[in-house]
Short mmCIF file of C-alpha atoms and ligand atoms in Angstrom, two decimals:
data_model
loop_
_atom_site.label_atom_id
_atom_site.label_comp_id
_atom_site.label_asym_id
_atom_site.label_seq_id
_atom_site.Cartn_x
_atom_site.Cartn_y
_atom_site.Cartn_z
CA MET A 1 131.73 97.68 124.25
CA ILE A 2 130.63 97.59 120.63
CA LYS A 3 132.30 100.21 118.47
CA ILE A 4 130.08 102.06 115.98
CA SER A 5 130.73 104.94 113.57
CA VAL A 6 128.74 108.09 114.23
CA ALA A 7 128.23 111.02 111.84
CA LYS A 8 126.35 113.87 113.47
CA GLY A 9 125.27 115.43 110.16
CA ASP A 10 124.27 118.96 109.25
CA GLY A 11 121.61 121.47 110.37
CA ILE A 12 119.78 120.00 113.38
CA GLY A 13 121.92 116.82 113.04
CA PRO A 14 124.43 117.63 115.82
CA GLU A 15 121.65 118.69 118.25
CA ILE A 16 119.53 115.61 117.81
CA MET A 17 122.55 113.27 117.75
CA ASP A 18 123.85 114.79 121.01
CA ALA A 19 120.35 114.34 122.48
CA VAL A 20 120.23 110.67 121.47
CA LEU A 21 123.76 109.93 122.69
CA SER A 22 122.93 111.51 126.04
CA VAL A 23 119.95 109.14 126.38
CA PHE A 24 122.27 106.23 125.48
CA GLU A 25 124.75 107.40 128.09
CA ALA A 26 122.06 107.64 130.76
CA ALA A 27 120.92 104.12 129.85
CA GLN A 28 124.54 102.93 130.08
CA VAL A 29 124.37 101.43 126.63
CA PRO A 30 127.64 99.54 126.02
CA LEU A 31 128.64 101.36 122.84
CA ALA A 32 131.86 103.17 121.92
CA TYR A 33 131.69 105.88 119.27
CA GLU A 34 134.06 106.66 116.44
CA PHE A 35 132.97 110.10 115.18
CA VAL A 36 133.39 110.48 111.44
CA SER A 37 133.15 113.42 109.03
CA MET A 38 130.35 113.27 106.46
CA GLY A 39 128.05 115.82 104.90
CA LYS A 40 128.20 119.45 103.88
CA GLY A 41 131.54 120.34 105.45
CA VAL A 42 133.15 117.40 103.67
CA TYR A 43 131.62 118.32 100.29
CA ASP A 44 132.97 121.85 100.85
CA LEU A 45 136.46 120.39 101.22
CA GLY A 46 136.10 118.94 97.71
CA TYR A 47 135.06 115.32 98.42
CA THR A 48 132.31 114.67 95.84
CA THR A 49 131.07 111.64 97.79
CA GLY A 50 130.47 113.73 100.92
CA MET A 51 132.61 111.51 103.13
CA THR A 52 136.32 111.45 104.02
CA ASP A 53 138.50 108.39 103.42
CA GLU A 54 138.79 107.99 107.21
CA ALA A 55 134.99 107.93 107.51
CA LYS A 56 134.76 105.20 104.84
CA GLN A 57 137.45 103.14 106.58
CA SER A 58 135.78 103.52 109.97
CA ILE A 59 132.34 102.45 108.69
CA GLU A 60 133.76 99.48 106.77
CA SER A 61 135.56 98.40 109.94
CA THR A 62 132.74 98.84 112.49
CA GLY A 63 129.95 97.79 110.10
CA ILE A 64 127.54 100.27 111.71
CA LEU A 65 126.86 103.86 110.75
CA PHE A 66 124.57 105.90 112.98
CA LYS A 67 123.93 109.15 111.18
CA GLY A 68 122.13 112.44 111.52
CA PRO A 69 120.53 114.08 108.47
CA MET A 70 122.94 115.51 105.91
CA GLU A 71 122.71 118.25 103.35
CA THR A 72 123.54 117.44 99.75
CA PRO A 73 124.70 120.62 97.97
CA LYS A 74 122.54 121.42 94.95
CA GLY A 75 124.23 121.17 91.52
CA GLY A 76 127.97 120.79 91.03
CA GLY A 77 127.67 117.12 90.01
CA VAL A 78 127.75 115.81 93.59
CA LYS A 79 125.70 112.77 94.56
CA SER A 80 123.41 112.53 97.59
CA ILE A 81 125.48 111.13 100.42
CA ASN A 82 122.49 109.21 101.74
CA VAL A 83 121.93 107.41 98.45
CA THR A 84 125.67 106.90 97.87
CA ALA A 85 126.11 105.36 101.32
CA ARG A 86 123.16 102.97 100.88
CA LYS A 87 124.35 101.85 97.46
CA THR A 88 128.09 101.62 98.07
CA TRP A 89 127.61 99.35 101.05
CA ASN A 90 124.72 97.43 99.55
CA THR A 91 122.28 98.06 102.35
CA HIS A 92 119.66 96.22 100.35
CA SER A 93 116.74 96.55 102.78
CA ASN A 94 115.25 99.74 104.15
CA ILE A 95 113.24 98.86 107.22
CA ARG A 96 110.81 101.37 108.68
CA LYS A 97 108.58 100.61 111.62
CA PHE A 98 105.31 102.45 112.19
CA GLN A 99 103.54 102.23 115.51
CA THR A 100 100.75 104.09 117.24
CA ILE A 101 102.28 106.35 119.88
CA LYS A 102 100.09 107.37 122.79
CA GLY A 103 100.18 111.15 123.00
CA VAL A 104 100.62 111.58 119.24
CA ASP A 105 97.14 112.22 117.96
CA THR A 106 96.10 110.79 114.61
CA VAL A 107 92.69 109.82 113.21
CA PHE A 108 93.51 106.21 114.03
CA SER A 109 94.70 106.79 117.61
CA LYS A 110 91.55 108.85 118.24
CA ALA A 111 89.43 106.00 116.85
CA GLY A 112 91.27 103.48 119.05
CA ILE A 113 92.73 101.62 116.04
CA PRO A 114 96.24 100.40 116.87
CA ILE A 115 98.89 100.41 114.15
CA ASN A 116 101.98 98.21 114.28
CA LEU A 117 103.42 97.62 110.88
CA THR A 118 106.81 97.45 109.22
CA ILE A 119 107.66 98.35 105.64
CA VAL A 120 110.65 96.59 104.14
CA ARG A 121 111.65 98.43 100.98
CA GLU A 122 114.23 97.35 98.43
CA ASN A 123 116.96 99.95 98.62
CA ILE A 124 119.32 99.61 95.65
CA GLU A 125 117.50 98.79 92.43
CA ASP A 126 114.42 99.96 90.51
CA THR A 127 114.39 103.42 88.95
CA TYR A 128 116.65 104.51 91.83
CA GLY A 129 119.55 103.11 89.82
CA GLY A 130 119.22 106.53 88.20
CA ILE A 131 119.99 105.10 84.76
CA GLU A 132 118.27 107.72 82.64
CA HIS A 133 118.83 109.05 79.16
CA TYR A 134 117.28 111.42 76.69
CA MET A 135 116.67 109.29 73.63
CA THR A 136 115.50 112.15 71.43
CA LYS A 137 114.68 115.79 72.09
CA ASP A 138 111.20 114.72 73.25
CA VAL A 139 111.71 111.35 74.90
CA ALA A 140 113.56 110.54 78.12
CA VAL A 141 113.84 106.97 79.38
CA SER A 142 114.63 105.45 82.74
CA ARG A 143 115.86 101.89 83.14
CA ARG A 144 114.04 100.05 85.88
CA ILE A 145 116.34 97.26 87.00
CA ILE A 146 114.84 94.53 89.16
CA SER A 147 117.12 91.54 89.75
CA ARG A 148 116.30 88.12 91.15
CA PRO A 149 119.24 88.12 93.64
CA GLY A 150 118.41 91.69 94.73
CA SER A 151 114.77 90.72 95.24
CA GLU A 152 115.80 87.63 97.20
CA GLN A 153 117.88 89.75 99.60
CA VAL A 154 115.10 92.18 100.49
CA ILE A 155 112.35 89.55 100.59
CA ARG A 156 114.41 87.35 102.92
CA SER A 157 114.98 90.44 105.12
CA ALA A 158 111.22 90.96 105.25
CA PHE A 159 110.52 87.39 106.39
CA GLU A 160 113.34 87.60 108.98
CA THR A 161 111.96 90.95 110.23
CA ALA A 162 108.48 89.42 110.53
CA LEU A 163 109.88 86.58 112.65
CA LYS A 164 111.80 89.02 114.91
CA GLU A 165 108.77 91.26 115.35
CA GLY A 166 106.44 88.35 116.07
CA TYR A 167 104.26 89.06 113.03
CA ARG A 168 102.22 86.31 111.40
CA THR A 169 101.83 87.67 107.87
CA VAL A 170 104.14 89.07 105.22
CA THR A 171 102.48 90.96 102.36
CA CYS A 172 104.12 91.65 99.03
CA GLY A 173 103.00 94.91 97.41
CA HIS A 174 103.51 95.04 93.64
CA LYS A 175 102.19 96.06 90.25
CA ALA A 176 102.82 92.74 88.50
CA ASN A 177 99.52 93.04 86.61
CA ILE A 178 101.13 95.84 84.55
CA MET A 179 104.89 95.32 84.94
CA LYS A 180 104.71 91.61 84.32
CA LEU A 181 108.44 90.98 84.01
CA THR A 182 109.97 93.32 86.61
CA ASP A 183 107.33 93.23 89.33
CA GLY A 184 106.45 89.74 88.10
CA MET A 185 109.96 88.59 88.97
CA PHE A 186 109.72 90.28 92.38
CA LEU A 187 106.40 88.56 93.08
CA ASP A 188 107.60 85.12 91.89
CA THR A 189 110.68 85.49 94.08
CA PHE A 190 108.46 86.43 97.03
CA TYR A 191 106.50 83.16 96.82
CA GLU A 192 109.74 81.17 96.29
CA ILE A 193 111.30 82.61 99.47
CA ALA A 194 107.97 82.24 101.34
CA LYS A 195 108.41 78.44 101.09
CA GLU A 196 111.41 78.77 103.44
CA TYR A 197 109.11 80.30 106.10
CA PRO A 198 106.12 77.95 106.42
CA GLN A 199 105.32 79.40 109.86
CA LEU A 200 104.44 82.75 108.25
CA HIS A 201 101.45 83.49 106.04
CA ALA A 202 102.48 85.00 102.68
CA GLU A 203 100.05 87.08 100.62
CA ASP A 204 100.27 89.69 97.89
CA ILE A 205 98.36 92.77 96.91
CA ILE A 206 98.49 95.26 94.04
CA VAL A 207 100.12 98.44 95.31
CA ASP A 208 97.25 100.83 94.56
CA ALA A 209 94.80 98.61 96.43
CA LEU A 210 97.39 98.39 99.22
CA CYS A 211 97.41 102.20 99.57
CA MET A 212 93.64 102.29 99.75
CA LYS A 213 93.52 99.51 102.36
CA LEU A 214 96.30 101.11 104.42
CA VAL A 215 94.30 104.31 104.84
CA CYS A 216 91.05 102.41 105.52
CA ALA A 217 92.31 99.61 107.76
CA PRO A 218 96.03 99.85 108.59
CA GLN A 219 95.60 97.44 111.51
CA LYS A 220 95.16 94.61 109.00
CA PHE A 221 98.82 94.76 107.93
CA GLU A 222 101.98 93.62 109.68
CA CYS A 223 105.04 93.36 107.43
CA ILE A 224 104.93 94.64 103.85
CA VAL A 225 107.74 94.18 101.33
CA LEU A 226 107.95 96.36 98.23
CA THR A 227 110.26 97.38 95.42
CA ASN A 228 112.16 100.64 95.85
CA LEU A 229 109.93 103.39 94.39
CA GLN A 230 106.64 101.84 95.50
CA GLY A 231 108.22 101.25 98.93
CA ASP A 232 109.37 104.86 99.14
CA ILE A 233 105.85 106.15 98.53
CA VAL A 234 104.08 103.60 100.73
CA SER A 235 106.46 104.17 103.64
CA ASP A 236 105.77 107.90 103.68
CA LEU A 237 102.06 107.11 103.52
CA CYS A 238 102.52 104.91 106.60
CA ALA A 239 104.48 107.67 108.36
CA GLY A 240 101.39 109.84 107.89
CA LEU A 241 99.23 107.16 109.55
CA VAL A 242 101.20 107.37 112.81
CA GLY A 243 101.75 111.12 112.99
CA GLY A 244 104.38 112.07 110.42
CA LEU A 245 108.00 111.49 109.47
CA GLY A 246 109.17 112.52 112.95
CA PHE A 247 107.93 109.20 114.35
CA ALA A 248 109.28 106.79 111.76
CA PRO A 249 112.65 105.17 112.43
CA SER A 250 114.68 103.89 109.53
CA ALA A 251 117.31 101.18 109.22
CA ASN A 252 119.24 100.35 106.07
CA ILE A 253 120.33 96.75 106.41
CA GLY A 254 123.04 95.06 104.34
CA ASP A 255 124.85 91.76 104.79
CA HIS A 256 127.97 93.57 106.05
CA ILE A 257 127.07 97.18 106.84
CA LYS A 258 123.99 98.71 108.45
CA ILE A 259 123.01 102.37 108.48
CA PHE A 260 120.56 103.85 110.99
CA GLU A 261 119.21 107.33 110.41
CA ALA A 262 116.30 109.70 110.94
CA VAL A 263 114.02 109.97 107.92
CA HIS A 264 113.61 113.74 108.01
CA GLY A 265 116.14 116.23 106.67
CA THR A 266 118.46 118.79 108.25
CA ALA A 267 115.65 121.29 109.03
CA PRO A 268 117.91 124.34 108.45
CA ASP A 269 115.05 126.67 109.49
CA ILE A 270 115.25 125.54 113.12
CA ALA A 271 118.92 124.48 113.37
CA GLY A 272 120.75 125.59 116.50
CA LYS A 273 117.55 126.87 118.18
CA ASN A 274 116.86 124.01 120.61
CA LEU A 275 113.61 123.33 118.71
CA ALA A 276 114.40 120.05 116.93
CA ASN A 277 112.56 116.85 117.76
CA PRO A 278 115.05 114.00 118.24
CA THR A 279 112.37 111.22 118.27
CA SER A 280 112.97 109.81 114.79
CA LEU A 281 116.73 109.52 115.37
CA LEU A 282 116.18 108.06 118.84
CA MET A 283 113.77 105.45 117.45
CA SER A 284 116.31 104.60 114.73
CA GLY A 285 118.86 104.24 117.54
CA VAL A 286 116.50 101.76 119.22
CA LEU A 287 116.32 99.76 115.98
CA MET A 288 120.13 99.80 115.96
CA LEU A 289 120.36 98.52 119.53
CA ASN A 290 117.94 95.71 118.65
CA GLN A 291 120.06 94.77 115.62
CA LEU A 292 123.21 94.76 117.77
CA GLY A 293 121.69 92.28 120.21
CA LEU A 294 121.15 95.03 122.83
CA GLU A 295 117.35 94.64 122.88
CA GLN A 296 117.06 95.20 126.63
CA TYR A 297 118.57 98.68 126.28
CA GLY A 298 116.41 99.26 123.20
CA SER A 299 113.23 98.38 125.10
CA ALA A 300 114.17 100.51 128.13
CA ILE A 301 114.75 103.55 125.89
CA GLN A 302 111.63 102.93 123.81
CA ASN A 303 109.53 102.64 126.99
CA ALA A 304 111.03 105.85 128.40
CA LEU A 305 110.29 107.67 125.15
CA MET A 306 106.69 106.44 125.12
CA ALA A 307 106.24 107.36 128.79
CA ALA A 308 107.59 110.89 128.24
CA ILE A 309 105.29 111.46 125.25
CA GLU A 310 102.31 109.92 127.02
CA ASN A 311 102.92 112.34 129.92
CA GLY A 312 102.38 115.17 127.47
CA THR A 313 106.02 116.13 126.87
CA HIS A 314 106.47 117.33 123.33
CA THR A 315 108.56 119.55 121.11
CA GLY A 316 106.88 122.30 119.08
CA ASP A 317 106.28 120.17 115.98
CA PHE A 318 103.73 117.80 117.57
CA GLY A 319 101.46 117.19 120.54
CA GLU A 320 98.55 118.94 122.16
CA ASN A 321 98.24 122.69 121.75
CA ARG A 322 96.98 123.04 125.32
CA THR A 323 100.30 121.79 126.76
CA THR A 324 103.36 123.97 126.30
CA SER A 325 106.05 122.60 124.08
CA VAL A 326 109.58 122.16 125.35
CA GLY A 327 112.98 122.44 123.67
CA THR A 328 115.20 119.58 122.44
CA LYS A 329 117.21 119.54 125.66
CA GLU A 330 114.18 119.50 127.98
CA TYR A 331 112.46 116.82 125.88
CA THR A 332 115.61 114.68 126.05
CA GLN A 333 115.83 115.17 129.82
CA ALA A 334 112.20 114.04 130.21
CA ILE A 335 113.08 110.81 128.39
CA ILE A 336 116.14 110.30 130.57
CA ASN A 337 114.01 110.90 133.69
CA ALA A 338 111.57 108.21 132.53
CA LEU A 339 114.29 105.58 132.03
CA GLN A 340 113.89 102.40 134.06
CA LEU A 341 117.00 100.29 133.91
CA ASP A 342 116.12 97.62 136.51
CA ASN A 343 115.19 95.03 133.91
CA ILE A 344 118.53 95.11 132.14
CA THR A 345 120.18 91.90 133.24
CA ALA A 346 123.17 91.34 131.02
CA SER A 347 124.56 92.87 127.90
CA HIS A 348 124.93 90.64 124.88
CA VAL A 349 127.87 92.52 123.47
CA ASP A 350 129.60 89.29 122.50
CA ASN A 351 126.84 88.42 120.03
CA TYR A 352 127.77 91.19 117.66
CA GLN A 353 129.92 90.12 114.70
CA LYS A 354 131.93 92.83 113.00
CA PRO A 355 131.88 92.65 109.21
CA ILE A 356 134.50 90.49 107.57
CA SER A 357 135.82 92.38 104.56
CA PRO A 358 135.30 90.39 101.37
CA SER A 359 138.39 90.32 99.11
CA THR A 360 136.36 90.82 95.93
CA ASN A 361 132.87 92.05 95.09
CA LYS A 362 130.29 89.31 95.49
CA MET A 363 128.74 88.22 92.19
CA MET A 364 125.14 87.18 92.83
CA VAL A 365 123.78 84.84 90.16
CA SER A 366 120.90 82.38 89.85
CA SER A 367 121.25 78.83 88.60
CA ASN A 368 122.14 78.27 84.95
CA GLU A 369 119.26 78.36 82.51
CA ILE A 370 119.20 78.21 78.73
CA ILE A 371 119.10 81.69 77.27
CA GLU A 372 118.39 82.21 73.58
CA THR A 373 118.27 85.49 71.67
CA VAL A 374 115.18 85.45 69.48
CA GLY A 375 114.94 89.02 68.28
CA ILE A 376 115.78 92.65 68.71
CA ASP A 377 113.87 95.82 69.58
CA ILE A 378 115.27 98.77 67.65
CA PHE A 379 114.46 102.24 68.95
CA VAL A 380 114.06 104.58 66.00
CA GLU A 381 113.85 108.35 66.12
CA SER A 382 111.37 109.41 63.46
CA GLU A 383 108.55 111.81 62.78
CA GLN A 384 107.22 109.62 59.94
CA GLN A 385 104.13 107.38 60.13
CA ALA A 386 104.59 103.74 61.18
CA ASN A 387 103.73 102.44 57.68
CA ASP A 388 106.63 104.39 56.19
CA ILE A 389 109.03 102.93 58.73
CA ALA A 390 107.69 99.41 58.11
CA THR A 391 108.23 99.83 54.37
CA ILE A 392 111.90 100.72 54.95
CA VAL A 393 112.46 97.85 57.39
CA LEU A 394 110.73 95.24 55.21
CA ARG A 395 112.94 96.25 52.26
CA HIS A 396 116.12 95.51 54.23
CA LEU A 397 115.15 92.50 56.34
CA ASP A 398 117.18 89.26 56.51
CA ASN A 399 115.39 86.09 55.33
CA ASP A 400 115.33 84.45 58.76
CA MET A 401 113.75 87.47 60.43
CA ASP A 402 110.29 89.02 60.53
CA LEU A 403 109.14 92.51 61.39
CA THR A 404 106.53 91.60 64.03
CA THR A 405 105.37 94.93 65.39
CA ILE A 406 106.06 98.64 65.59
CA THR A 407 105.05 100.43 68.75
CA ASN A 408 104.99 103.99 70.03
CA ARG A 409 105.06 104.51 73.80
CA GLY A 410 104.26 100.80 74.21
CA THR A 411 101.16 100.83 71.99
CA GLN A 412 101.13 98.90 68.73
CA VAL A 413 100.84 101.14 65.67
CA TRP A 414 101.84 98.55 63.00
CA PRO A 415 100.70 96.12 61.53
CA GLU A 416 97.43 97.23 63.14
CA GLY A 417 96.63 100.22 65.25
CA SER A 418 94.34 103.17 65.59
CA VAL A 419 94.65 106.63 64.08
CA PHE A 420 93.55 107.92 67.45
CA THR A 421 96.88 106.86 69.01
CA ASP A 422 98.98 110.02 69.41
CA LEU A 423 102.63 109.57 68.53
CA VAL A 424 105.96 110.86 69.80
CA ASP A 425 109.23 110.77 67.89
CA THR A 426 110.43 107.38 69.20
CA TYR A 427 109.23 104.11 67.67
CA VAL A 428 110.23 100.62 68.72
CA VAL A 429 110.67 98.33 65.74
CA ARG A 430 110.50 94.68 66.81
CA ILE A 431 112.27 92.13 64.65
CA GLU A 432 112.04 88.44 65.58
CA LYS A 433 113.54 85.32 64.02
CA ASN A 434 111.11 83.26 61.93
CA THR A 435 112.96 79.95 62.16
CA THR A 436 113.33 77.25 64.80
CA GLU A 437 117.09 77.32 64.11
CA ILE A 438 119.33 79.22 66.52
CA VAL A 439 120.11 82.70 65.18
CA LYS A 440 123.27 84.21 66.64
CA LYS A 441 122.94 87.40 68.70
CA LYS A 442 125.53 88.99 66.43
CA LYS A 443 123.20 88.49 63.44
CA PHE A 444 120.47 90.61 65.10
CA MET A 445 123.08 93.28 65.80
CA GLU A 446 124.19 93.17 62.16
CA GLN A 447 120.55 93.57 61.10
CA ALA A 448 120.34 96.71 63.25
CA VAL A 449 123.60 98.05 61.85
CA HIS A 450 122.28 97.44 58.31
CA LEU A 451 119.08 99.38 59.11
CA TYR A 452 121.14 102.18 60.59
CA ASP A 453 121.91 103.31 57.02
CA PHE A 454 118.19 104.02 56.50
CA LEU A 455 116.79 104.81 59.95
CA ASN A 456 117.91 107.04 62.83
CA ILE A 457 118.48 104.36 65.50
CA SER A 458 118.89 105.62 69.04
CA SER A 459 119.06 102.35 70.97
CA ILE A 460 118.58 98.60 70.78
CA GLU A 461 117.41 95.90 73.19
CA MET A 462 117.84 92.15 72.70
CA LEU A 463 114.79 89.87 72.99
CA ILE A 464 115.54 86.67 74.87
CA THR A 465 113.84 83.50 76.02
CA ILE A 466 114.93 81.64 79.15
CA ASP A 467 114.28 77.90 79.11
CA GLY A 468 112.00 78.57 76.15
CA LYS A 469 109.87 81.18 77.94
CA ARG A 470 109.47 84.65 76.44
CA LYS A 471 111.23 87.26 78.58
CA TYR A 472 110.11 90.47 76.92
CA SER A 473 106.81 92.26 77.06
CA LEU A 474 104.28 92.37 74.28
CA ALA A 475 103.04 95.72 73.08
CA GLN A 476 99.55 96.85 73.96
CA GLY A 477 97.53 95.51 71.07
CA GLN A 478 100.15 92.93 70.02
CA LYS A 479 98.93 89.33 69.77
CA ALA A 480 100.72 86.85 72.02
CA ASN A 481 101.51 84.48 69.17
CA ALA A 482 102.89 87.23 66.95
P1 NAI B 501 113.37 118.68 106.31
O1 NAI B 501 112.90 117.34 106.76
O2 NAI B 501 114.74 119.06 106.72
O3 NAI B 501 112.36 119.82 106.80
C1 NAI B 501 110.97 119.86 106.46
C2 NAI B 501 110.20 120.58 107.59
O4 NAI B 501 110.11 119.71 108.71
C3 NAI B 501 110.88 121.85 108.07
O5 NAI B 501 109.90 122.80 108.40
C4 NAI B 501 111.61 121.42 109.34
O6 NAI B 501 111.77 122.44 110.29
C5 NAI B 501 110.69 120.32 109.87
N1 NAI B 501 111.47 119.28 110.58
C6 NAI B 501 112.24 118.30 110.02
N2 NAI B 501 112.80 117.56 110.97
C7 NAI B 501 112.39 118.05 112.14
C8 NAI B 501 112.63 117.68 113.50
N3 NAI B 501 113.43 116.64 113.81
N4 NAI B 501 112.07 118.41 114.47
C9 NAI B 501 111.24 119.43 114.17
N5 NAI B 501 110.96 119.84 112.91
C10 NAI B 501 111.53 119.14 111.91
O7 NAI B 501 113.25 118.66 104.71
P2 NAI B 501 113.80 119.69 103.62
O8 NAI B 501 113.61 121.09 104.11
O9 NAI B 501 113.18 119.27 102.36
O10 NAI B 501 115.35 119.37 103.48
C11 NAI B 501 116.38 120.12 104.12
C12 NAI B 501 117.73 119.46 103.83
O11 NAI B 501 117.76 118.14 104.38
C13 NAI B 501 118.10 119.32 102.36
O12 NAI B 501 119.46 119.72 102.21
C14 NAI B 501 117.96 117.85 102.08
O13 NAI B 501 118.88 117.42 101.09
C15 NAI B 501 118.32 117.23 103.41
N6 NAI B 501 117.73 115.91 103.63
C16 NAI B 501 118.51 114.95 104.20
C17 NAI B 501 118.00 113.71 104.50
C18 NAI B 501 118.89 112.70 105.16
O14 NAI B 501 120.00 113.01 105.53
N7 NAI B 501 118.46 111.45 105.31
C19 NAI B 501 116.61 113.35 104.19
C20 NAI B 501 115.83 114.44 103.64
C21 NAI B 501 116.39 115.67 103.36
#
């Protein structure tokens, strides 16, 4: 038996989890369950993380969390348990599989176009770091963190998923034409990792074109890897292609801990009424069985689910109007009735490796490269015109530094610009060294501190080169050699 941690969740969570576990029981899946407390009840007891210490210990020991949807109380400074769980345990890859299901009508199923694609979405970084600040009364900023090691983890997951699923192509969706450094790094990393998988075809596509192609010809895609926010949007788009969120399983895969969950919420409007559709959670359970090396059980359950739906069995939220819908319990029973267990030969329980607890947090770093600070971006709160700011800066500039540009919302407004560019109260003043000599980082900081006496500085950002290559963006309108 493989031991896993199970949290039933809130709202319809307990009903759909009981339904899924009864299918597992009927299929004689060799799993043992450690039930843990997470969600609303736990928040109510005063745990701001939404999980008890025992739950945390259990999950860190089994390495697997199978969870129902959970309610995050609004306000009160508590964090979403779903996001907290994914981040705390570094489940770097969110894997969602989308397949045509016979009996679930969509424009594509009606047109006879089969869909079988998997989205692998980065799960930790991007704007989901939630690092946001008001810089002035009018300007809020969000830090979008994309790291090379983080990108490597999710991209490797995508190639591994493609191999497991028997796909031939992995596609990287991105916006590197605009976000040249963040998405650019993700895209570069994609082609680096692709070299390790010569048996798979690697290609990339700009994310807006990807969305258009997905709704025109979804059958052309197999495995798509994306950064977090773009992946979030594209995966819901794909859920729509196969009939909605109710048919999209989700796995959050980390090196040590894996979380399997339904993608929908707690559906409080139908909780406790025997109306909930357990399909999404059951399909996530199948993904879990596959990950645990119990593919034979996974296939048997998947086939039974497909057979039940194909026979016209459906809950009230989907299916043909001309056939009567059934309740959660009856739907579950129809799946159990369709189970065929003859093909299950042996269980591969021994293949599953429980996580080995690391003694310290893993530091993920790339190889050493030469980093040089070459300038500083100074964020200035001001309602003056750019020329007035430039005059102040030029009066107080060190000899080995130049004022190269002043921008407003990323558009250059000094030394050249257009009077048609509307301004907000945050300028970025870019100061760069004008010498081939090394200028210490501290000197740029001192320059900013000096300017602080004359300008209302709200933030700074260092400008660096790595192995001589510029690693900061140019403003719109700024010349590359400036
Ligand atoms: P929801 O997904 O719970 O409900 C949206 C609509 O879909 C409702 O009409 C609901 O009845 C229906 N629905 C959802 N799942 C269904 C199912 N399995 N069978 C039949 N109908 C279903 O989204 P909503 O209302 O925005 O969120 C409700 C709560 O769920 C919130 O507290 C939210 O924080 C939480 N939530 C939790 C998630 C998780 O644990 N992963 C994900 C999304 C929301």
